[in-house]
Amino acid sequence: MKSTRIFLKLLIVLIFAGCAENENNSFDELAIPSYETAQQEKSSMDESDDITTNRKLIKKGNVEYKTDDISKTRKLIFESVKKHKGYISYEDEHKSTGRLSNTFEIRVPAENFDQLLQDATEDVSNFDSKNIEVKDVTEEFLDIEARLKTKKELENRYLEILKKAVDVKEILQVEEQIGNLRSEIESIEGRLRYLKSRISLSTLKITIYETKTTTNQFGNKFSDGFKNGWDNLVWFFVYLINIWPFILIALLVLLGVKGLKRGKK
């Protein structure tokens, strides 16, 4: 009996020793990173570097300048837009006293923005205004992508739950959650599409105008008025010549009436 107790004590000691050794081995495995872990950390660092270099930028510009020939300048702008694979999304023409202006809003691939601006304004020496803005939306873009991924994963989980659901109340609750998620996903996807559109296609607004001096206009009007007055005077005399017999008869009648009045007196 005594020997049996000693055997049991030795067995317990050996079991505890084995457990302690396993714990030490586990600790060592956690403390010393494996080759696969190191590769994963390196991969995540490379992805971070890619994010830094691949920025998401929205570029837009606004320029205004005077031209001596608005038709020629319009032609140059249209040729430049076609050359750089852009398109005109908005056009406006405005006329006022002594001024004719055209405004164009151009969408062009982001990589062609600078060259389009250079070609479309190659003859411009002075700008009335010129503003180029570059907005970095990398952080917002990545945040939206992450949110979209999370929402879609959650939606998939709810769909799996819906397949297994039996109770009507549970089915209705899951469908409600899926409907709310779908609405949020569509909203996020809409914002993501907008950002992608603004990133891939830059916006350039160009306003050109041509002026005409009011002095010349006034001189032309004065000259035309003098000429029209002279023509009217000539036509007046022509009209009098055409009706001279009637004028002569009227004068004779007037003289006869006066003669009769004198005779009566």
Short mmCIF file of C-alpha atoms in Angstrom, two decimals:
data_model
loop_
_atom_site.label_atom_id
_atom_site.label_comp_id
_atom_site.label_asym_id
_atom_site.label_seq_id
_atom_site.Cartn_x
_atom_site.Cartn_y
_atom_site.Cartn_z
CA MET A 1 0.00 0.00 0.00
CA LYS A 2 2.81 2.32 0.89
CA SER A 3 4.63 1.52 -2.35
CA THR A 4 1.48 2.29 -4.30
CA ARG A 5 1.24 5.77 -2.77
CA ILE A 6 4.89 6.46 -3.64
CA PHE A 7 4.23 5.39 -7.23
CA LEU A 8 1.25 7.72 -7.50
CA LYS A 9 3.25 10.67 -6.14
CA LEU A 10 6.02 10.03 -8.70
CA LEU A 11 3.45 9.86 -11.48
CA ILE A 12 1.90 13.22 -10.48
CA VAL A 13 5.34 14.85 -10.36
CA LEU A 14 6.13 13.58 -13.88
CA ILE A 15 2.80 14.86 -15.24
CA PHE A 16 3.39 18.36 -13.79
CA ALA A 17 6.92 18.39 -15.18
CA GLY A 18 5.60 17.50 -18.65
CA CYS A 19 3.01 20.28 -18.49
CA ALA A 20 5.65 22.79 -17.43
CA GLU A 21 7.87 21.76 -20.35
CA ASN A 22 4.98 22.16 -22.81
CA GLU A 23 4.23 25.63 -21.44
CA ASN A 24 7.86 26.65 -21.84
CA ASN A 25 7.87 25.35 -25.42
CA SER A 26 4.65 27.27 -26.19
CA PHE A 27 6.12 30.41 -24.69
CA ASP A 28 9.25 29.99 -26.80
CA GLU A 29 7.17 29.56 -29.94
CA LEU A 30 5.28 32.78 -29.16
CA ALA A 31 8.37 34.72 -28.23
CA ILE A 32 10.37 33.82 -31.36
CA PRO A 33 8.56 34.85 -34.57
CA SER A 34 8.54 32.33 -37.38
CA TYR A 35 9.66 32.94 -40.97
CA GLU A 36 6.03 33.10 -42.13
CA THR A 37 5.22 35.77 -39.54
CA ALA A 38 8.17 37.88 -40.65
CA GLN A 39 7.06 37.60 -44.29
CA GLN A 40 3.53 38.71 -43.39
CA GLU A 41 4.87 41.75 -41.52
CA LYS A 42 7.06 42.63 -44.51
CA SER A 43 4.06 42.29 -46.86
CA SER A 44 1.97 44.65 -44.71
CA MET A 45 4.83 47.18 -44.72
CA ASP A 46 5.02 46.96 -48.52
CA GLU A 47 1.27 47.60 -48.78
CA SER A 48 1.70 50.67 -46.57
CA ASP A 49 4.44 51.95 -48.89
CA ASP A 50 2.17 51.38 -51.92
CA ILE A 51 -0.56 53.46 -50.28
CA THR A 52 1.92 56.27 -49.72
CA THR A 53 3.07 56.31 -53.35
CA ASN A 54 -0.34 55.69 -54.96
CA ARG A 55 -2.13 58.81 -53.77
CA LYS A 56 -5.75 59.53 -54.67
CA LEU A 57 -5.83 63.09 -56.00
CA ILE A 58 -8.65 65.28 -57.34
CA LYS A 59 -7.36 67.99 -59.67
CA LYS A 60 -9.32 70.96 -60.97
CA GLY A 61 -8.51 74.31 -62.52
CA ASN A 62 -10.16 77.63 -63.42
CA VAL A 63 -8.68 80.13 -65.92
CA GLU A 64 -9.95 83.31 -67.58
CA TYR A 65 -8.27 85.38 -70.27
CA LYS A 66 -8.88 87.85 -73.11
CA THR A 67 -8.59 86.94 -76.79
CA ASP A 68 -8.45 89.06 -79.94
CA ASP A 69 -10.35 86.45 -81.98
CA ILE A 70 -12.89 84.43 -79.98
CA SER A 71 -13.74 82.12 -82.89
CA LYS A 72 -10.10 81.15 -83.38
CA THR A 73 -9.63 80.56 -79.65
CA ARG A 74 -12.76 78.39 -79.48
CA LYS A 75 -11.39 76.25 -82.30
CA LEU A 76 -8.05 75.84 -80.49
CA ILE A 77 -9.79 74.77 -77.26
CA PHE A 78 -11.97 72.19 -79.04
CA GLU A 79 -8.94 70.73 -80.85
CA SER A 80 -6.99 70.47 -77.58
CA VAL A 81 -9.90 68.74 -75.82
CA LYS A 82 -10.20 66.18 -78.62
CA LYS A 83 -6.44 65.62 -78.74
CA HIS A 84 -6.24 64.78 -75.03
CA LYS A 85 -9.36 62.55 -74.97
CA GLY A 86 -11.51 64.91 -72.94
CA TYR A 87 -15.02 66.24 -73.42
CA ILE A 88 -16.94 69.46 -72.76
CA SER A 89 -19.57 68.89 -70.07
CA TYR A 90 -20.88 72.49 -70.02
CA GLU A 91 -20.78 75.50 -72.36
CA ASP A 92 -22.17 79.02 -71.97
CA GLU A 93 -22.13 82.13 -74.19
CA HIS A 94 -22.82 85.61 -72.87
CA LYS A 95 -23.14 88.92 -74.73
CA SER A 96 -23.12 92.39 -73.21
CA THR A 97 -22.25 95.91 -74.31
CA GLY A 98 -18.76 95.79 -75.77
CA ARG A 99 -18.08 92.19 -74.60
CA LEU A 100 -18.63 88.64 -75.86
CA SER A 101 -17.62 85.73 -73.60
CA ASN A 102 -17.62 81.91 -73.74
CA THR A 103 -17.26 79.55 -70.77
CA PHE A 104 -16.36 75.86 -71.06
CA GLU A 105 -16.22 73.15 -68.38
CA ILE A 106 -13.92 70.36 -69.56
CA ARG A 107 -13.49 66.83 -68.17
CA VAL A 108 -10.17 65.24 -69.11
CA PRO A 109 -8.18 62.18 -67.92
CA ALA A 110 -6.10 63.25 -64.91
CA GLU A 111 -2.81 62.36 -66.58
CA ASN A 112 -3.63 64.71 -69.52
CA PHE A 113 -4.73 67.73 -67.46
CA ASP A 114 -1.48 69.70 -67.54
CA GLN A 115 -0.86 69.13 -71.24
CA LEU A 116 -4.42 70.14 -72.14
CA LEU A 117 -4.10 73.37 -70.19
CA GLN A 118 -0.80 74.13 -71.90
CA ASP A 119 -2.11 73.45 -75.42
CA ALA A 120 -5.44 75.27 -74.95
CA THR A 121 -3.70 78.44 -73.67
CA GLU A 122 -0.53 78.36 -75.78
CA ASP A 123 -1.09 81.90 -77.17
CA VAL A 124 -2.00 83.47 -73.81
CA SER A 125 0.57 85.87 -72.38
CA ASN A 126 -1.50 87.16 -69.43
CA PHE A 127 -4.33 85.54 -67.50
CA ASP A 128 -7.04 87.59 -65.82
CA SER A 129 -7.25 84.72 -63.30
CA LYS A 130 -5.70 81.27 -62.99
CA ASN A 131 -6.33 78.81 -60.19
CA ILE A 132 -5.18 75.16 -60.06
CA GLU A 133 -6.21 73.05 -57.05
CA VAL A 134 -5.12 69.51 -56.11
CA LYS A 135 -7.02 67.79 -53.28
CA ASP A 136 -5.67 64.62 -51.64
CA VAL A 137 -8.56 62.24 -50.85
CA THR A 138 -6.45 59.13 -50.20
CA GLU A 139 -7.51 58.83 -46.55
CA GLU A 140 -11.21 59.23 -47.34
CA PHE A 141 -10.95 56.79 -50.27
CA LEU A 142 -9.30 54.04 -48.20
CA ASP A 143 -11.72 54.61 -45.32
CA ILE A 144 -14.71 54.21 -47.63
CA GLU A 145 -13.25 51.04 -49.18
CA ALA A 146 -12.69 49.56 -45.71
CA ARG A 147 -16.21 50.45 -44.58
CA LEU A 148 -17.68 48.96 -47.74
CA LYS A 149 -15.76 45.71 -47.25
CA THR A 150 -16.93 45.45 -43.62
CA LYS A 151 -20.56 46.11 -44.51
CA LYS A 152 -20.53 43.49 -47.28
CA GLU A 153 -18.97 40.89 -44.97
CA LEU A 154 -21.64 41.60 -42.39
CA GLU A 155 -24.33 41.33 -45.05
CA ASN A 156 -22.99 37.90 -46.07
CA ARG A 157 -23.14 36.73 -42.45
CA TYR A 158 -26.77 37.84 -42.19
CA LEU A 159 -27.55 36.01 -45.43
CA GLU A 160 -26.06 32.81 -43.99
CA ILE A 161 -28.14 33.26 -40.82
CA LEU A 162 -31.24 33.82 -42.97
CA LYS A 163 -30.69 30.48 -44.73
CA LYS A 164 -30.68 28.68 -41.38
CA ALA A 165 -33.48 30.67 -39.74
CA VAL A 166 -36.75 28.82 -39.08
CA ASP A 167 -38.75 31.10 -36.80
CA VAL A 168 -40.80 33.76 -38.68
CA LYS A 169 -39.92 36.48 -36.18
CA GLU A 170 -36.23 35.73 -36.52
CA ILE A 171 -36.51 35.75 -40.33
CA LEU A 172 -38.19 39.18 -40.30
CA GLN A 173 -35.54 40.62 -37.96
CA VAL A 174 -32.69 39.33 -40.14
CA GLU A 175 -34.34 40.66 -43.32
CA GLU A 176 -34.72 44.08 -41.69
CA GLN A 177 -31.02 44.12 -40.80
CA ILE A 178 -30.12 43.07 -44.35
CA GLY A 179 -32.33 45.88 -45.77
CA ASN A 180 -30.61 48.49 -43.58
CA LEU A 181 -27.18 47.17 -44.55
CA ARG A 182 -28.08 47.19 -48.26
CA SER A 183 -29.12 50.87 -48.00
CA GLU A 184 -25.83 51.77 -46.30
CA ILE A 185 -23.82 49.77 -48.85
CA GLU A 186 -25.50 51.53 -51.79
CA SER A 187 -24.82 54.93 -50.21
CA ILE A 188 -21.14 54.07 -49.66
CA GLU A 189 -20.83 52.68 -53.20
CA GLY A 190 -22.30 55.93 -54.59
CA ARG A 191 -19.72 58.03 -52.74
CA LEU A 192 -16.95 55.69 -53.91
CA ARG A 193 -18.07 55.99 -57.55
CA TYR A 194 -18.11 59.78 -57.24
CA LEU A 195 -14.56 59.85 -55.87
CA LYS A 196 -13.32 57.48 -58.57
CA SER A 197 -14.88 59.70 -61.25
CA ARG A 198 -13.27 62.85 -59.83
CA ILE A 199 -9.92 61.12 -59.43
CA SER A 200 -9.80 59.61 -62.93
CA LEU A 201 -11.21 62.70 -64.71
CA SER A 202 -9.96 66.18 -63.79
CA THR A 203 -12.07 69.31 -64.33
CA LEU A 204 -10.87 72.44 -66.15
CA LYS A 205 -13.06 75.55 -66.49
CA ILE A 206 -11.99 78.03 -69.18
CA THR A 207 -13.55 81.47 -69.73
CA ILE A 208 -12.52 83.47 -72.81
CA TYR A 209 -13.80 86.90 -73.86
CA GLU A 210 -13.44 89.45 -76.64
CA THR A 211 -14.02 93.20 -76.22
CA LYS A 212 -15.10 95.96 -78.61
CA THR A 213 -14.50 99.65 -77.80
CA THR A 214 -17.67 101.68 -77.18
CA THR A 215 -16.06 104.75 -78.83
CA ASN A 216 -16.11 103.13 -82.24
CA GLN A 217 -19.68 102.03 -81.73
CA PHE A 218 -20.75 105.60 -80.87
CA GLY A 219 -18.89 106.97 -83.90
CA ASN A 220 -20.57 104.46 -86.17
CA LYS A 221 -24.00 105.32 -84.81
CA PHE A 222 -23.36 109.07 -85.23
CA SER A 223 -22.18 108.56 -88.79
CA ASP A 224 -25.21 106.41 -89.60
CA GLY A 225 -27.55 109.01 -88.06
CA PHE A 226 -26.06 111.86 -90.13
CA LYS A 227 -26.36 109.81 -93.31
CA ASN A 228 -29.96 108.84 -92.57
CA GLY A 229 -30.84 112.52 -91.85
CA TRP A 230 -29.39 113.67 -95.17
CA ASP A 231 -31.24 110.92 -97.03
CA ASN A 232 -34.51 111.92 -95.37
CA LEU A 233 -33.95 115.57 -96.34
CA VAL A 234 -33.35 114.63 -99.97
CA TRP A 235 -36.48 112.51 -100.02
CA PHE A 236 -38.45 115.41 -98.51
CA PHE A 237 -37.50 117.70 -101.42
CA VAL A 238 -38.27 114.92 -103.87
CA TYR A 239 -41.72 114.62 -102.28
CA LEU A 240 -42.30 118.40 -102.58
CA ILE A 241 -41.35 118.35 -106.25
CA ASN A 242 -43.81 115.52 -106.88
CA ILE A 243 -46.72 117.52 -105.38
CA TRP A 244 -45.79 121.02 -106.67
CA PRO A 245 -49.04 121.43 -108.67
CA PHE A 246 -51.11 120.93 -105.56
CA ILE A 247 -48.94 123.40 -103.68
CA LEU A 248 -49.42 125.98 -106.48
CA ILE A 249 -53.21 125.54 -106.43
CA ALA A 250 -53.24 125.93 -102.64
CA LEU A 251 -51.28 129.19 -102.90
CA LEU A 252 -53.66 130.58 -105.58
CA VAL A 253 -56.70 129.73 -103.47
CA LEU A 254 -55.12 131.37 -100.45
CA LEU A 255 -54.36 134.55 -102.44
CA GLY A 256 -57.92 134.62 -103.87
CA VAL A 257 -59.46 134.38 -100.40
CA LYS A 258 -57.30 137.24 -99.14
CA GLY A 259 -58.28 139.35 -102.21
CA LEU A 260 -61.97 138.82 -101.55
CA LYS A 261 -61.59 139.86 -97.94
CA ARG A 262 -59.87 143.12 -98.97
CA GLY A 263 -62.61 143.85 -101.54
CA LYS A 264 -65.33 143.56 -98.95
CA LYS A 265 -63.51 145.96 -96.64
#
